[in-house]
């Protein structure tokens, strides 16, 4: 059977997770309450575990585990002592509920991540950073992108400052847009058409009164039609569980759609505010 090119971005995720280099058997996709690995260590959301590991689940605590190769999700409620057997979690105490995982609907091969250009540190005088973070979190879009008209965003500048933004096609070097913009966001007009599967570079230079900041650039690639269709078909429906939504963010992240994954994570933090501000990386 010949796989469509778009399926490649989803499917190798599962293969890569189960190769010896990664050897990921189980992923934690939701966690509320106390849970501790044995003999030591913390169980956390997006922890990647192996068969044979054990953990204790506190009274009333809830954890959701996804068995990657089997595509099965297990919801465990404590108090319980849990051992990760190869077919299903083995529990002493507590309760367990089983259902199919979103990962079970993904195919079995994955496209490597698109090459990404590291952005320099953006802390120019005109830029006011809200918190310390990796520079890759500050300028979007970057890497691979699902949206056909992505929203461009950058750190907020001081009042009255403007940002000079230039957008160009990587292969032809054609400049598609250039202009001075207020605020810290911009979306291309519908008249500016970006081509699926093509790479683009956008540059940013902040002007604050008479001071010009350094110019930074970021590259991104619009997902191909097939790739976008396959990923959007897996998008959780309204009312989906936290676990299912996190699995989707996980797929996006590992397929190279870091900005889209970060947006999913930000939405999840509205119902799980105790989670880290930035989505954990492997």
mmCIF file of C-alpha atoms in Angstrom:
data_model
loop_
_atom_site.group_PDB
_atom_site.id
_atom_site.type_symbol
_atom_site.label_atom_id
_atom_site.label_comp_id
_atom_site.label_asym_id
_atom_site.label_seq_id
_atom_site.Cartn_x
_atom_site.Cartn_y
_atom_site.Cartn_z
ATOM 1 C CA UNK A 1 0.000 0.000 0.000
ATOM 2 C CA UNK A 2 1.298 3.472 -0.903
ATOM 3 C CA UNK A 3 0.882 6.041 1.853
ATOM 4 C CA UNK A 4 -0.067 9.618 1.022
ATOM 5 C CA UNK A 5 2.769 12.031 1.678
ATOM 6 C CA UNK A 6 0.747 13.802 4.345
ATOM 7 C CA UNK A 7 0.488 10.670 6.464
ATOM 8 C CA UNK A 8 4.262 10.553 6.756
ATOM 9 C CA UNK A 9 4.312 13.461 9.217
ATOM 10 C CA UNK A 10 2.012 11.623 11.617
ATOM 11 C CA UNK A 11 3.015 8.044 11.238
ATOM 12 C CA UNK A 12 6.732 7.989 11.956
ATOM 13 C CA UNK A 13 5.917 9.560 15.321
ATOM 14 C CA UNK A 14 4.772 6.181 16.582
ATOM 15 C CA UNK A 15 7.644 4.330 14.940
ATOM 16 C CA UNK A 16 10.192 6.774 16.329
ATOM 17 C CA UNK A 17 8.730 6.454 19.809
ATOM 18 C CA UNK A 18 9.077 2.683 19.766
ATOM 19 C CA UNK A 19 12.592 2.420 18.261
ATOM 20 C CA UNK A 20 15.487 1.586 20.611
ATOM 21 C CA UNK A 21 16.698 5.193 20.452
ATOM 22 C CA UNK A 22 13.527 6.388 22.172
ATOM 23 C CA UNK A 23 11.999 3.208 23.647
ATOM 24 C CA UNK A 24 8.901 5.053 24.818
ATOM 25 C CA UNK A 25 6.236 2.591 25.908
ATOM 26 C CA UNK A 26 3.847 4.799 27.868
ATOM 27 C CA UNK A 27 3.041 8.537 27.919
ATOM 28 C CA UNK A 28 1.366 10.415 30.772
ATOM 29 C CA UNK A 29 -1.358 12.536 29.143
ATOM 30 C CA UNK A 30 -3.142 13.900 32.200
ATOM 31 C CA UNK A 31 -2.402 14.088 35.899
ATOM 32 C CA UNK A 32 -4.246 15.489 38.888
ATOM 33 C CA UNK A 33 -3.197 14.885 42.466
ATOM 34 C CA UNK A 34 -0.102 13.212 43.859
ATOM 35 C CA UNK A 35 1.863 10.542 42.011
ATOM 36 C CA UNK A 36 5.428 9.419 42.641
ATOM 37 C CA UNK A 37 7.693 7.122 40.667
ATOM 38 C CA UNK A 38 9.292 4.258 42.572
ATOM 39 C CA UNK A 39 11.848 4.070 44.016
ATOM 40 C CA UNK A 40 12.206 7.837 43.479
ATOM 41 C CA UNK A 41 11.204 10.615 41.127
ATOM 42 C CA UNK A 42 8.160 12.652 40.186
ATOM 43 C CA UNK A 43 5.504 11.541 37.753
ATOM 44 C CA UNK A 44 4.634 14.486 35.518
ATOM 45 C CA UNK A 45 2.425 15.230 32.547
ATOM 46 C CA UNK A 46 4.144 14.104 29.308
ATOM 47 C CA UNK A 47 6.491 11.807 31.239
ATOM 48 C CA UNK A 48 7.682 9.090 28.846
ATOM 49 C CA UNK A 49 7.839 5.745 30.630
ATOM 50 C CA UNK A 50 8.874 2.160 30.003
ATOM 51 C CA UNK A 51 7.355 -1.181 30.878
ATOM 52 C CA UNK A 52 8.477 -2.384 34.274
ATOM 53 C CA UNK A 53 8.417 1.050 35.895
ATOM 54 C CA UNK A 54 6.290 1.562 39.000
ATOM 55 C CA UNK A 55 4.582 4.474 40.687
ATOM 56 C CA UNK A 56 2.273 5.206 43.589
ATOM 57 C CA UNK A 57 -0.943 7.131 43.063
ATOM 58 C CA UNK A 58 -2.323 9.125 46.003
ATOM 59 C CA UNK A 59 -5.861 8.958 47.325
ATOM 60 C CA UNK A 60 -8.239 10.608 44.866
ATOM 61 C CA UNK A 61 -5.422 11.283 42.391
ATOM 62 C CA UNK A 62 -6.060 10.664 38.679
ATOM 63 C CA UNK A 63 -3.559 9.819 35.959
ATOM 64 C CA UNK A 64 -4.140 9.009 32.288
ATOM 65 C CA UNK A 65 -1.637 6.777 30.509
ATOM 66 C CA UNK A 66 -1.381 6.048 26.793
ATOM 67 C CA UNK A 67 0.241 2.806 25.679
ATOM 68 C CA UNK A 68 1.873 4.029 22.464
ATOM 69 C CA UNK A 69 2.206 0.788 20.476
ATOM 70 C CA UNK A 70 -1.261 -0.486 21.430
ATOM 71 C CA UNK A 71 -3.025 2.875 21.021
ATOM 72 C CA UNK A 72 -4.926 2.352 24.272
ATOM 73 C CA UNK A 73 -5.631 4.920 26.993
ATOM 74 C CA UNK A 74 -5.944 3.985 30.662
ATOM 75 C CA UNK A 75 -7.472 6.291 33.279
ATOM 76 C CA UNK A 76 -6.346 5.355 36.782
ATOM 77 C CA UNK A 77 -7.725 6.646 40.082
ATOM 78 C CA UNK A 78 -5.909 6.209 43.392
ATOM 79 C CA UNK A 79 -5.006 5.247 45.949
ATOM 80 C CA UNK A 80 -3.051 2.575 44.115
ATOM 81 C CA UNK A 81 0.342 1.044 43.527
ATOM 82 C CA UNK A 82 0.865 0.706 39.799
ATOM 83 C CA UNK A 83 3.266 -1.390 37.714
ATOM 84 C CA UNK A 84 3.489 -0.827 33.970
ATOM 85 C CA UNK A 85 3.029 -4.305 32.512
ATOM 86 C CA UNK A 86 3.322 -4.723 28.738
ATOM 87 C CA UNK A 87 -0.381 -5.318 28.086
ATOM 88 C CA UNK A 88 -1.970 -2.981 30.661
ATOM 89 C CA UNK A 89 -1.169 -1.307 33.974
ATOM 90 C CA UNK A 90 -1.194 -3.687 36.927
ATOM 91 C CA UNK A 91 -2.824 -2.095 39.979
ATOM 92 C CA UNK A 92 -3.018 -2.821 43.679
ATOM 93 C CA UNK A 93 -6.066 -0.822 44.737
ATOM 94 C CA UNK A 94 -7.764 2.008 42.876
ATOM 95 C CA UNK A 95 -9.845 1.839 39.704
ATOM 96 C CA UNK A 96 -9.028 1.667 35.999
ATOM 97 C CA UNK A 97 -11.010 2.708 32.898
ATOM 98 C CA UNK A 98 -9.902 1.776 29.352
ATOM 99 C CA UNK A 99 -10.632 3.430 26.002
ATOM 100 C CA UNK A 100 -9.045 3.919 22.577
ATOM 101 C CA UNK A 101 -6.419 6.670 22.424
ATOM 102 C CA UNK A 102 -6.202 9.420 19.817
ATOM 103 C CA UNK A 103 -2.769 8.009 18.913
ATOM 104 C CA UNK A 104 -4.537 4.848 17.733
ATOM 105 C CA UNK A 105 -5.933 6.868 14.817
ATOM 106 C CA UNK A 106 -2.473 8.000 13.712
ATOM 107 C CA UNK A 107 -0.640 5.937 11.100
ATOM 108 C CA UNK A 108 2.719 4.315 11.592
ATOM 109 C CA UNK A 109 5.417 6.443 9.971
ATOM 110 C CA UNK A 110 6.713 9.987 10.506
ATOM 111 C CA UNK A 111 8.352 12.710 8.434
ATOM 112 C CA UNK A 112 11.458 14.263 10.023
ATOM 113 C CA UNK A 113 11.052 17.727 11.458
ATOM 114 C CA UNK A 114 11.556 20.607 9.080
ATOM 115 C CA UNK A 115 14.834 22.398 9.606
ATOM 116 C CA UNK A 116 14.404 25.402 11.838
ATOM 117 C CA UNK A 117 16.555 28.511 12.074
ATOM 118 C CA UNK A 118 17.428 29.521 15.606
ATOM 119 C CA UNK A 119 16.468 33.117 16.280
ATOM 120 C CA UNK A 120 18.907 35.366 18.108
ATOM 121 C CA UNK A 121 17.948 36.649 21.513
ATOM 122 C CA UNK A 122 15.418 39.416 21.011
ATOM 123 C CA UNK A 123 16.000 41.505 24.112
ATOM 124 C CA UNK A 124 16.474 44.852 22.401
ATOM 125 C CA UNK A 125 15.825 48.045 24.317
ATOM 126 C CA UNK A 126 12.473 48.550 22.600
ATOM 127 C CA UNK A 127 11.256 45.063 23.471
ATOM 128 C CA UNK A 128 9.640 44.389 26.826
ATOM 129 C CA UNK A 129 9.756 40.667 27.652
ATOM 130 C CA UNK A 130 6.875 39.369 29.743
ATOM 131 C CA UNK A 131 8.914 36.441 31.095
ATOM 132 C CA UNK A 132 12.149 34.608 30.464
ATOM 133 C CA UNK A 133 11.742 31.928 27.833
ATOM 134 C CA UNK A 134 13.486 30.343 24.900
ATOM 135 C CA UNK A 135 13.770 32.699 21.909
ATOM 136 C CA UNK A 136 11.830 30.195 19.801
ATOM 137 C CA UNK A 137 8.736 31.026 21.872
ATOM 138 C CA UNK A 138 8.892 34.717 21.080
ATOM 139 C CA UNK A 139 8.515 34.899 17.294
ATOM 140 C CA UNK A 140 5.799 32.955 15.518
ATOM 141 C CA UNK A 141 5.307 31.424 12.996
ATOM 142 C CA UNK A 142 8.454 29.323 12.819
ATOM 143 C CA UNK A 143 9.175 25.740 11.796
ATOM 144 C CA UNK A 144 6.172 23.999 10.261
ATOM 145 C CA UNK A 145 2.773 25.696 10.262
ATOM 146 C CA UNK A 146 -0.776 24.402 9.719
ATOM 147 C CA UNK A 147 -2.635 27.697 9.176
ATOM 148 C CA UNK A 148 -2.877 29.038 5.635
ATOM 149 C CA UNK A 149 -2.890 32.607 6.982
ATOM 150 C CA UNK A 150 -0.781 32.316 10.119
ATOM 151 C CA UNK A 151 -0.774 35.074 12.718
ATOM 152 C CA UNK A 152 2.674 36.639 13.048
ATOM 153 C CA UNK A 153 3.542 37.592 16.616
ATOM 154 C CA UNK A 154 6.534 39.040 18.424
ATOM 155 C CA UNK A 155 7.326 40.462 21.872
ATOM 156 C CA UNK A 156 5.393 43.556 22.870
ATOM 157 C CA UNK A 157 7.280 46.810 22.344
ATOM 158 C CA UNK A 158 7.002 50.030 24.309
ATOM 159 C CA UNK A 159 4.038 52.307 23.473
ATOM 160 C CA UNK A 160 4.562 54.180 20.224
ATOM 161 C CA UNK A 161 7.110 51.739 18.850
ATOM 162 C CA UNK A 162 6.586 50.121 15.460
ATOM 163 C CA UNK A 163 7.852 46.899 13.953
ATOM 164 C CA UNK A 164 9.114 46.756 10.383
ATOM 165 C CA UNK A 165 8.144 43.365 9.015
ATOM 166 C CA UNK A 166 9.259 41.860 5.730
ATOM 167 C CA UNK A 167 7.955 38.564 4.351
ATOM 168 C CA UNK A 168 9.645 36.767 1.481
ATOM 169 C CA UNK A 169 9.570 33.404 -0.289
ATOM 170 C CA UNK A 170 12.713 31.397 0.457
ATOM 171 C CA UNK A 171 13.076 29.719 -2.946
ATOM 172 C CA UNK A 172 12.484 32.752 -5.189
ATOM 173 C CA UNK A 173 13.589 35.516 -2.751
ATOM 174 C CA UNK A 174 10.440 37.385 -3.798
ATOM 175 C CA UNK A 175 9.359 39.964 -1.213
ATOM 176 C CA UNK A 176 5.652 39.442 -0.549
ATOM 177 C CA UNK A 177 5.109 42.122 2.067
ATOM 178 C CA UNK A 178 6.983 44.888 3.809
ATOM 179 C CA UNK A 179 5.594 47.503 6.162
ATOM 180 C CA UNK A 180 5.746 49.232 9.546
ATOM 181 C CA UNK A 181 3.215 47.779 11.967
ATOM 182 C CA UNK A 182 1.973 48.863 15.390
ATOM 183 C CA UNK A 183 1.486 46.401 18.205
ATOM 184 C CA UNK A 184 2.875 42.876 18.261
ATOM 185 C CA UNK A 185 0.703 40.883 15.828
ATOM 186 C CA UNK A 186 -0.070 40.829 12.121
ATOM 187 C CA UNK A 187 -2.017 38.489 9.856
ATOM 188 C CA UNK A 188 -1.530 38.516 6.088
ATOM 189 C CA UNK A 189 -4.556 39.827 4.176
ATOM 190 C CA UNK A 190 -6.611 37.328 2.205
ATOM 191 C CA UNK A 191 -5.168 38.827 -0.978
ATOM 192 C CA UNK A 192 -1.683 37.603 0.028
ATOM 193 C CA UNK A 193 -1.664 33.909 -0.808
ATOM 194 C CA UNK A 194 0.928 31.590 0.728
ATOM 195 C CA UNK A 195 1.635 28.269 -0.986
ATOM 196 C CA UNK A 196 1.290 24.966 0.916
ATOM 197 C CA UNK A 197 4.572 23.086 1.176
ATOM 198 C CA UNK A 198 6.658 26.211 0.519
ATOM 199 C CA UNK A 199 9.180 27.892 2.798
ATOM 200 C CA UNK A 200 9.093 31.541 3.867
ATOM 201 C CA UNK A 201 11.295 33.912 5.814
ATOM 202 C CA UNK A 202 10.126 36.909 7.778
ATOM 203 C CA UNK A 203 12.333 39.563 9.288
ATOM 204 C CA UNK A 204 11.542 41.923 12.115
ATOM 205 C CA UNK A 205 13.123 45.209 13.175
ATOM 206 C CA UNK A 206 11.616 47.280 15.972
ATOM 207 C CA UNK A 207 11.765 51.098 15.795
ATOM 208 C CA UNK A 208 11.331 52.915 19.092
ATOM 209 C CA UNK A 209 11.432 56.702 18.646
ATOM 210 C CA UNK A 210 14.841 57.348 17.051
ATOM 211 C CA UNK A 211 16.308 53.972 18.012
ATOM 212 C CA UNK A 212 16.395 51.090 15.547
ATOM 213 C CA UNK A 213 16.730 47.612 16.965
ATOM 214 C CA UNK A 214 18.632 44.769 15.345
ATOM 215 C CA UNK A 215 16.954 42.827 12.561
ATOM 216 C CA UNK A 216 15.997 39.227 13.242
ATOM 217 C CA UNK A 217 14.716 36.591 10.863
ATOM 218 C CA UNK A 218 12.666 33.410 11.238
ATOM 219 C CA UNK A 219 11.928 30.695 8.668
ATOM 220 C CA UNK A 220 8.727 28.659 8.421
ATOM 221 C CA UNK A 221 7.151 26.121 6.070
ATOM 222 C CA UNK A 222 3.445 25.893 5.319
ATOM 223 C CA UNK A 223 2.181 22.317 5.670
ATOM 224 C CA UNK A 224 1.352 20.567 2.410
ATOM 225 C CA UNK A 225 -2.313 20.063 1.579
ATOM 226 C CA UNK A 226 -2.131 16.339 2.397
ATOM 227 C CA UNK A 227 -0.169 16.866 5.597
ATOM 228 C CA UNK A 228 -2.587 19.521 6.852
ATOM 229 C CA UNK A 229 -5.618 17.394 5.978
ATOM 230 C CA UNK A 230 -4.272 14.394 7.893
ATOM 231 C CA UNK A 231 -3.437 16.404 11.002
ATOM 232 C CA UNK A 232 -6.677 18.385 10.973
ATOM 233 C CA UNK A 233 -8.630 15.122 10.682
ATOM 234 C CA UNK A 234 -7.149 14.134 14.055
ATOM 235 C CA UNK A 235 -7.995 17.457 15.702
ATOM 236 C CA UNK A 236 -10.061 16.802 18.853
ATOM 237 C CA UNK A 237 -13.679 17.869 18.737
ATOM 238 C CA UNK A 238 -15.168 20.388 21.184
ATOM 239 C CA UNK A 239 -15.563 18.817 24.593
ATOM 240 C CA UNK A 240 -12.702 16.350 24.059
ATOM 241 C CA UNK A 241 -10.842 15.171 27.138
ATOM 242 C CA UNK A 242 -7.657 16.817 28.353
ATOM 243 C CA UNK A 243 -5.795 13.616 27.494
ATOM 244 C CA UNK A 244 -7.005 13.622 23.881
ATOM 245 C CA UNK A 245 -6.151 17.293 23.448
ATOM 246 C CA UNK A 246 -2.695 16.716 24.896
ATOM 247 C CA UNK A 247 -2.090 13.754 22.587
ATOM 248 C CA UNK A 248 -2.878 16.049 19.652
ATOM 249 C CA UNK A 249 -0.421 18.668 20.942
ATOM 250 C CA UNK A 250 2.135 15.866 21.345
ATOM 251 C CA UNK A 251 1.638 14.772 17.719
ATOM 252 C CA UNK A 252 1.981 18.346 16.494
ATOM 253 C CA UNK A 253 5.135 18.939 18.508
ATOM 254 C CA UNK A 254 6.856 15.767 17.342
ATOM 255 C CA UNK A 255 5.875 16.424 13.711
ATOM 256 C CA UNK A 256 7.622 19.820 13.887
ATOM 257 C CA UNK A 257 4.555 22.053 14.326
ATOM 258 C CA UNK A 258 5.955 23.684 17.457
ATOM 259 C CA UNK A 259 3.873 26.860 17.270
ATOM 260 C CA UNK A 260 0.615 24.941 16.786
ATOM 261 C CA UNK A 261 1.561 22.617 19.654
ATOM 262 C CA UNK A 262 2.310 25.611 21.887
ATOM 263 C CA UNK A 263 -1.113 27.090 21.079
ATOM 264 C CA UNK A 264 -2.787 23.809 22.094
ATOM 265 C CA UNK A 265 -0.758 23.753 25.298
ATOM 266 C CA UNK A 266 -1.803 27.328 26.132
ATOM 267 C CA UNK A 267 -5.455 26.302 25.829
ATOM 268 C CA UNK A 268 -4.877 23.257 28.018
ATOM 269 C CA UNK A 269 -3.336 25.408 30.743
ATOM 270 C CA UNK A 270 -6.674 27.175 31.111
ATOM 271 C CA UNK A 271 -8.033 23.955 32.629
ATOM 272 C CA UNK A 272 -4.707 22.747 34.052
ATOM 273 C CA UNK A 273 -3.099 25.991 35.330
ATOM 274 C CA UNK A 274 -0.685 23.989 37.481
ATOM 275 C CA UNK A 275 1.077 22.688 34.365
ATOM 276 C CA UNK A 276 4.351 24.359 33.241
ATOM 277 C CA UNK A 277 3.973 27.571 31.237
ATOM 278 C CA UNK A 278 5.887 26.093 28.294
ATOM 279 C CA UNK A 279 5.139 22.644 26.881
ATOM 280 C CA UNK A 280 7.872 20.198 27.963
ATOM 281 C CA UNK A 281 10.220 18.954 25.279
ATOM 282 C CA UNK A 282 11.726 15.501 25.005
#
